[in-house]
Amino acid sequence: MGMAAADSQFHVLAVDDSLIDRKLVERLLKNSSFQAVSTVDSGSKALEFLGWHEDDRTKSNETSVSPKNHQEVEVNLVITDYCMPGMTGYDLLKKMKESSSLRNIPVVIMSSENVPSRITRCLEEGAEEFFLKPMKLSDVNKLRPHMMKTKCNDDNIIEEPEKQEKQESNKEDTTTQETDDVQLQTPQSLQEQLNGNNNNNNNKRKPIDDGLPPDRTRPRYNGLTVMSN
Amino acid sequence: MEVDQLQRNFLEYTNLLFREGFLDGQFSQLQLLQDESNPDFVFEVVSLFFEDSERLLNDLTIALDQQNVDFKKIDAHVHQLKGSSSSIGAQRVKNTCIAFRDVCLEQNAEGCLRCLQQVKQEYLLVKTKLEALLRVRVPHLFSLEQQIVAAGGAIPMLNDFC
């Protein structure tokens, strides 16, 4: 599709103690063109990966001495199982929301059990979504808006109306990506939104991008073209 | 064999497994995730399931053999088995695990032993059927699929026939 790999780089961290479920989530996410999927098998390893520190609550990120602070290993979404030995998905969520460096990373919880109080608790603690396992392709589509939100929060602008305005010029792109999306059942408007993102280069958004590391350009979704790995 | 006939056999066998409840929609999801860049996905996931299940069934056997049965541990193992069987669509194994957990809650050792027997049985059944479908010993091609591909056909997905 003519975009640089770095432009569409989107990094998801999947946390699950089950090897089968890690494999499944990884495959699901890769299938929908998310470039980078990392997996860990516990909440504590997830925090380590994210460069979390005990005193993240009170101190700023400059004081962190870990070689893996979040600037180097940028994660755009964390998807975690609820039931894990040791630290549960809820515990992980809580720790992330309490951390000044990690609280803006959207967190999605998965569980094999449909327990309303559990779902409510997670959503109240700040989880973006709660999926019942096993995850399906259709669930993955629900993740996209949350990923867009990460960058939105950094810039305090509402992106979506802008993207919709740019839809018209990108309608022809839709057809080339349809074939890959037959199984993904993406709503048309979301598809076009994502296409709009493809052509929003940084020139139009210079002031907004100042908050981002230079190598991280804005466009992250080049439609739903499957990027075969 | 004619490609059409092979495709029909493959579909029929899969459909049979669905009808008899051995597999559910989640298995179809796995098939959907298989493509040219992930040609062995189903085989890989199912292999993981076999390994995982055998380990868990072994752990369960040991746990139930103890003087003082640790029901919490048993519940944890069954929960894991329920999860992995659910993830690959092994419906009957999953359902047996659900029943197992209920019996575990009652802290009924005898009941648990019976449940374990049941789960083992269901596991062996689905394993046999999946192996037939997937031809475990041939890593890159599945048994019926292998013949289809060799005959120049494409592997039909269930939704091709909807």
Coordinates of C-alpha atoms in Angstrom, one line a residue:
Chain A
M1 CA 0.0 0.0 0.0
G2 CA 3.0 2.3 -0.2
M3 CA 3.5 3.2 3.5
A4 CA 6.6 2.8 5.5
A5 CA 6.5 0.1 8.1
A6 CA 7.3 2.6 10.8
D7 CA 4.2 4.6 10.0
S8 CA 1.9 1.7 10.7
Q9 CA 3.7 0.4 13.6
F10 CA 1.3 -0.3 16.4
H11 CA 2.4 -2.2 19.4
V12 CA 0.1 -4.3 21.5
L13 CA 1.2 -6.1 24.6
A14 CA -0.8 -9.3 25.3
V15 CA -0.8 -10.7 28.8
D16 CA -2.1 -14.3 29.5
D17 CA -0.8 -17.2 31.4
S18 CA -2.2 -19.6 28.8
L19 CA 0.1 -20.4 25.9
I20 CA -2.8 -21.3 23.6
D21 CA -4.5 -18.0 24.4
R22 CA -1.3 -16.0 23.8
K23 CA -0.9 -17.6 20.5
L24 CA -4.5 -17.0 19.6
V25 CA -4.5 -13.3 20.6
E26 CA -1.2 -12.8 18.8
R27 CA -2.6 -14.3 15.6
L28 CA -5.8 -12.4 15.9
L29 CA -4.1 -9.1 16.3
K30 CA -1.5 -9.8 13.6
N31 CA -4.3 -10.8 11.2
S32 CA -5.7 -7.3 11.4
S33 CA -2.5 -5.5 10.5
F34 CA -1.2 -4.5 13.9
Q35 CA 2.5 -4.7 13.2
A36 CA 3.9 -5.5 16.6
V37 CA 2.5 -7.9 19.1
S38 CA 4.4 -8.8 22.2
T39 CA 3.3 -11.4 24.7
V40 CA 4.1 -12.1 28.3
D41 CA 2.7 -14.7 30.6
S42 CA 2.2 -12.7 33.8
G43 CA 1.1 -9.3 35.1
S44 CA 4.5 -8.8 36.7
K45 CA 6.3 -9.4 33.5
A46 CA 3.9 -7.0 31.8
L47 CA 4.9 -4.3 34.2
E48 CA 8.5 -5.1 33.7
F49 CA 8.1 -4.9 30.0
L50 CA 6.3 -1.5 30.3
G51 CA 9.1 -0.2 32.5
W52 CA 6.9 0.3 35.5
H53 CA 8.4 1.5 38.8
E54 CA 7.1 1.4 42.3
D55 CA 7.3 5.2 42.6
D56 CA 5.8 6.1 39.3
R57 CA 2.9 7.5 41.2
T58 CA 4.9 10.4 42.7
K59 CA 7.9 10.9 40.5
S60 CA 8.1 11.9 36.9
N61 CA 9.5 9.6 34.2
E62 CA 12.8 11.3 34.2
T63 CA 13.8 9.6 37.4
S64 CA 13.3 6.1 36.1
V65 CA 16.5 4.2 35.6
S66 CA 15.2 1.1 34.0
P67 CA 16.7 0.4 30.6
K68 CA 13.2 -0.4 29.4
N69 CA 11.3 2.8 30.2
H70 CA 8.1 3.4 28.2
Q71 CA 9.8 5.8 25.8
E72 CA 11.9 3.0 24.4
V73 CA 9.3 0.2 24.4
E74 CA 6.2 2.1 23.4
V75 CA 3.1 0.1 23.9
N76 CA -0.1 1.4 22.5
L77 CA -2.5 -1.1 24.0
V78 CA -2.4 -3.7 26.7
I79 CA -4.8 -6.7 26.4
T80 CA -4.8 -8.9 29.4
D81 CA -6.5 -12.0 30.8
Y82 CA -8.4 -11.5 34.0
C83 CA -7.7 -14.8 35.8
M84 CA -3.9 -15.2 36.2
P85 CA -2.0 -16.7 39.1
G86 CA -0.3 -14.0 41.2
M87 CA -1.3 -10.7 39.7
T88 CA -4.7 -10.7 38.1
G89 CA -5.6 -8.7 35.1
Y90 CA -7.5 -6.4 37.4
D91 CA -4.4 -5.9 39.6
L92 CA -2.4 -5.1 36.5
L93 CA -5.0 -2.6 35.3
K94 CA -5.0 -0.9 38.7
K95 CA -1.2 -0.6 38.8
M96 CA -1.1 0.9 35.4
K97 CA -3.8 3.4 36.2
E98 CA -1.9 4.4 39.3
S99 CA 1.3 5.0 37.3
S100 CA 1.9 8.4 35.9
S101 CA 3.8 6.9 32.9
L102 CA 1.4 4.1 32.2
R103 CA -2.1 5.4 32.9
N104 CA -2.7 6.6 29.4
I105 CA -2.2 3.2 27.8
P106 CA -5.6 1.7 27.0
V107 CA -6.2 -1.6 28.8
V108 CA -8.5 -4.3 27.6
I109 CA -9.5 -7.2 29.8
M110 CA -10.5 -10.7 28.6
S111 CA -12.1 -13.3 30.7
S112 CA -13.6 -16.7 30.2
E113 CA -16.2 -16.0 32.8
N114 CA -19.2 -13.7 32.3
V115 CA -19.4 -12.2 35.8
P116 CA -21.2 -8.8 35.7
S117 CA -19.6 -7.5 38.9
R118 CA -16.2 -8.3 37.5
I119 CA -16.9 -6.5 34.3
T120 CA -18.2 -3.5 36.1
R121 CA -15.2 -3.4 38.4
C122 CA -12.8 -3.5 35.5
L123 CA -14.6 -0.9 33.5
E124 CA -14.8 1.4 36.5
E125 CA -11.1 1.0 37.2
G126 CA -10.5 2.3 33.6
A127 CA -10.5 -0.7 31.3
E128 CA -11.6 0.3 27.9
E129 CA -13.3 -2.9 27.0
F130 CA -14.1 -6.3 28.5
F131 CA -14.1 -9.3 26.1
L132 CA -15.4 -12.7 26.8
K133 CA -13.0 -15.4 25.8
P134 CA -12.3 -16.9 23.4
M135 CA -11.6 -13.8 21.4
K136 CA -12.8 -13.6 17.9
L137 CA -11.9 -11.6 14.8
S138 CA -15.0 -9.4 15.4
D139 CA -13.7 -8.4 18.8
V140 CA -10.5 -7.2 17.4
N141 CA -12.4 -4.5 15.4
K142 CA -13.7 -3.1 18.6
L143 CA -10.1 -2.3 19.7
R144 CA -9.4 0.2 17.0
P145 CA -11.1 3.3 18.5
H146 CA -9.2 2.7 21.7
M147 CA -5.9 2.8 20.0
M148 CA -6.8 6.0 18.2
K149 CA -7.6 7.4 21.6
T150 CA -4.1 7.0 22.9
K151 CA -2.7 9.5 20.6
C152 CA -5.8 11.7 21.0
N153 CA -5.2 12.0 24.7
D154 CA -1.7 13.2 24.2
D155 CA -2.9 16.0 22.0
N156 CA -6.2 16.9 23.5
I157 CA -8.0 17.1 20.2
I158 CA -11.0 15.1 19.0
E159 CA -9.7 13.3 16.0
E160 CA -12.7 11.6 14.6
P161 CA -14.7 14.4 13.1
E162 CA -11.6 15.5 11.3
K163 CA -11.0 12.1 9.9
Q164 CA -14.6 11.8 8.7
E165 CA -14.2 15.1 6.8
K166 CA -11.3 13.5 4.9
Q167 CA -13.3 10.4 4.0
E168 CA -14.4 11.7 0.7
S169 CA -11.0 11.8 -0.8
N170 CA -10.2 8.3 0.3
K171 CA -13.3 6.4 -0.7
E172 CA -11.5 4.7 -3.6
D173 CA -9.1 3.2 -1.2
T174 CA -11.9 1.3 0.5
T175 CA -12.4 -1.2 -2.3
T176 CA -8.8 -2.4 -2.5
Q177 CA -9.0 -3.3 1.2
E178 CA -12.4 -4.9 1.2
T179 CA -11.2 -8.3 0.2
D180 CA -9.0 -8.6 3.2
D181 CA -11.8 -7.5 5.4
V182 CA -14.4 -10.0 4.4
Q183 CA -13.9 -11.8 7.6
L184 CA -13.4 -8.8 9.8
Q185 CA -16.9 -7.3 9.4
T186 CA -15.7 -3.8 9.9
P187 CA -18.4 -1.2 9.8
Q188 CA -18.0 1.0 6.7
S189 CA -17.7 4.2 8.6
L190 CA -14.9 2.9 10.7
Q191 CA -13.2 1.6 7.6
E192 CA -13.3 5.0 6.0
Q193 CA -12.1 6.6 9.2
L194 CA -9.1 4.4 9.1
N195 CA -8.5 5.2 5.5
G196 CA -8.7 8.8 6.3
N197 CA -6.0 8.3 8.9
N198 CA -3.8 6.8 6.2
N199 CA -3.7 10.1 4.2
N200 CA -3.4 12.4 7.2
N201 CA 0.2 13.1 7.0
N202 CA 2.0 15.1 9.7
N203 CA 2.1 18.3 7.7
K204 CA -1.5 18.9 8.5
R205 CA -0.9 18.2 12.2
K206 CA 2.4 19.6 13.0
P207 CA 1.6 21.4 16.2
I208 CA -0.1 18.3 17.6
D209 CA 2.7 16.0 17.0
D210 CA 5.2 17.9 19.1
G211 CA 4.2 15.7 22.0
L212 CA 5.3 12.6 20.3
P213 CA 8.7 11.1 19.9
P214 CA 10.0 12.1 16.4
D215 CA 10.0 8.5 15.1
R216 CA 6.4 8.0 15.9
T217 CA 4.4 9.5 13.1
R218 CA 0.7 9.9 13.4
P219 CA -0.9 7.5 10.9
R220 CA -1.3 4.1 12.4
Y221 CA -3.9 2.4 10.4
N222 CA -3.5 2.0 6.8
G223 CA -6.9 0.6 6.3
L224 CA -7.2 -3.0 7.3
T225 CA -4.8 -4.4 4.8
V226 CA -3.4 -7.5 6.2
M227 CA 0.3 -7.0 6.7
S228 CA 1.5 -10.5 6.3
N229 CA 4.3 -11.3 8.7
Chain B
M1 CA -9.9 -38.5 -6.3
E2 CA -11.8 -35.6 -7.7
V3 CA -11.2 -32.3 -6.0
D4 CA -14.9 -31.7 -5.5
Q5 CA -15.2 -35.1 -3.8
L6 CA -12.3 -34.4 -1.5
Q7 CA -13.6 -31.0 -0.6
R8 CA -16.9 -32.5 0.2
N9 CA -15.4 -35.2 2.4
F10 CA -13.4 -32.7 4.3
L11 CA -16.4 -30.5 4.8
E12 CA -18.6 -33.4 5.7
Y13 CA -16.2 -34.7 8.3
T14 CA -15.8 -31.3 9.8
N15 CA -19.6 -30.8 9.7
L16 CA -20.1 -34.2 11.4
L17 CA -17.8 -33.1 14.2
F18 CA -19.8 -29.9 14.6
R19 CA -23.1 -31.8 14.5
E20 CA -22.0 -34.2 17.1
G21 CA -20.9 -31.4 19.3
F22 CA -17.2 -32.3 19.4
L23 CA -16.3 -28.9 17.9
D24 CA -18.0 -25.6 18.1
G25 CA -17.8 -22.2 16.3
Q26 CA -14.5 -21.4 17.9
F27 CA -12.8 -24.1 15.7
S28 CA -14.1 -22.3 12.6
Q29 CA -12.5 -19.1 14.0
L30 CA -9.2 -21.0 14.1
Q31 CA -9.6 -22.1 10.5
L32 CA -10.3 -18.5 9.5
L33 CA -7.0 -17.5 11.0
Q34 CA -5.1 -19.8 8.8
D35 CA -3.7 -18.4 5.6
E36 CA -0.7 -18.5 3.4
S37 CA 1.5 -16.7 5.9
N38 CA 0.2 -18.9 8.7
P39 CA -0.4 -22.2 6.9
D40 CA -0.1 -24.4 10.0
F41 CA -2.0 -22.3 12.4
V42 CA -4.7 -24.8 13.2
F43 CA -2.2 -27.7 13.5
E44 CA 0.0 -25.6 15.8
V45 CA -2.8 -24.5 18.1
V46 CA -4.3 -28.0 18.3
S47 CA -0.9 -29.5 19.1
L48 CA -0.5 -27.0 21.9
F49 CA -3.9 -28.1 23.1
F50 CA -2.9 -31.7 23.1
E51 CA 0.3 -31.0 25.1
D52 CA -1.5 -28.7 27.5
S53 CA -4.3 -31.1 28.1
E54 CA -2.1 -34.1 28.7
R55 CA -0.1 -32.2 31.2
L56 CA -3.2 -31.0 33.0
L57 CA -4.9 -34.4 33.0
N58 CA -1.7 -35.8 34.5
D59 CA -1.6 -33.2 37.2
L60 CA -5.2 -33.8 38.0
T61 CA -4.6 -37.5 38.3
I62 CA -1.8 -36.9 40.8
A63 CA -3.8 -34.2 42.7
L64 CA -6.8 -36.5 43.2
D65 CA -4.5 -39.3 44.3
Q66 CA -3.3 -37.4 47.4
Q67 CA -4.4 -38.3 50.9
N68 CA -5.6 -34.7 51.4
V69 CA -7.1 -33.6 48.2
D70 CA -6.4 -29.9 47.4
F71 CA -9.6 -28.9 45.8
K72 CA -8.4 -25.4 45.1
K73 CA -5.5 -26.8 43.0
I74 CA -7.9 -29.1 41.2
D75 CA -10.2 -26.3 40.4
A76 CA -7.3 -24.3 39.0
H77 CA -6.2 -27.1 36.7
V78 CA -9.8 -27.7 35.5
H79 CA -10.2 -24.0 34.9
Q80 CA -7.1 -24.0 32.7
L81 CA -8.3 -27.1 30.8
K82 CA -11.7 -25.5 30.4
G83 CA -10.0 -22.4 29.0
S84 CA -7.8 -24.1 26.5
S85 CA -10.6 -26.5 25.3
S86 CA -12.8 -23.4 24.9
S87 CA -10.1 -21.6 22.9
I88 CA -9.9 -24.3 20.3
G89 CA -13.5 -25.2 20.2
A90 CA -13.4 -28.6 21.9
Q91 CA -16.9 -28.2 23.1
R92 CA -17.5 -31.5 24.8
V93 CA -14.3 -31.3 26.8
K94 CA -15.2 -27.7 27.8
N95 CA -18.6 -28.8 29.0
T96 CA -17.2 -31.6 31.0
C97 CA -14.9 -29.2 32.7
I98 CA -17.7 -26.9 33.6
A99 CA -19.5 -29.8 35.3
F100 CA -16.2 -30.8 36.9
R101 CA -15.8 -27.4 38.5
D102 CA -19.2 -27.6 40.1
V103 CA -18.4 -31.0 41.6
C104 CA -15.1 -29.5 42.8
L105 CA -16.9 -26.7 44.6
E106 CA -18.7 -29.3 46.6
Q107 CA -15.4 -30.7 47.6
N108 CA -16.5 -34.2 46.6
A109 CA -13.5 -36.3 45.9
E110 CA -15.4 -39.3 44.6
G111 CA -17.4 -37.0 42.3
C112 CA -14.1 -35.4 41.1
L113 CA -12.7 -38.8 40.2
R114 CA -15.7 -39.6 38.1
C115 CA -15.4 -36.2 36.4
L116 CA -11.8 -36.8 35.7
Q117 CA -12.6 -40.1 34.0
Q118 CA -15.2 -38.3 31.9
V119 CA -12.8 -35.5 30.9
K120 CA -10.2 -38.0 29.9
Q121 CA -12.7 -39.9 27.8
E122 CA -13.9 -36.7 26.1
Y123 CA -10.3 -35.6 25.5
L124 CA -9.3 -38.9 23.9
L125 CA -12.4 -38.8 21.7
V126 CA -11.7 -35.3 20.4
K127 CA -8.0 -36.0 20.0
T128 CA -8.7 -39.0 17.8
K129 CA -11.1 -37.0 15.7
L130 CA -8.8 -33.9 15.4
E131 CA -5.9 -36.2 14.5
A132 CA -8.0 -37.7 11.7
L133 CA -8.8 -34.3 10.5
L134 CA -5.4 -32.8 10.8
R135 CA -3.0 -35.8 10.3
V136 CA -0.8 -34.8 13.1
R137 CA 2.3 -36.5 11.7
V138 CA 2.3 -34.4 8.6
P139 CA 3.2 -30.9 9.9
H140 CA 2.4 -28.8 6.9
L141 CA -0.6 -30.4 5.4
F142 CA -3.7 -32.0 6.8
S143 CA -4.8 -35.5 5.7
L144 CA -7.8 -34.7 3.6
E145 CA -6.5 -31.2 2.9
Q146 CA -3.3 -32.7 1.6
Q147 CA -5.1 -34.7 -1.0
I148 CA -7.2 -31.7 -2.0
V149 CA -4.1 -29.5 -2.5
A150 CA -2.3 -32.3 -4.3
A151 CA -5.2 -32.6 -6.6
G152 CA -5.0 -28.9 -7.3
G153 CA -8.0 -27.8 -5.3
A154 CA -8.4 -25.1 -2.6
I155 CA -9.3 -25.9 1.0
P156 CA -13.0 -25.0 1.4
M157 CA -13.9 -23.0 4.5
L158 CA -17.2 -23.8 6.2
N159 CA -18.5 -20.4 5.2
D160 CA -17.9 -21.2 1.6
F161 CA -21.0 -23.4 1.8
C162 CA -23.2 -21.0 3.6

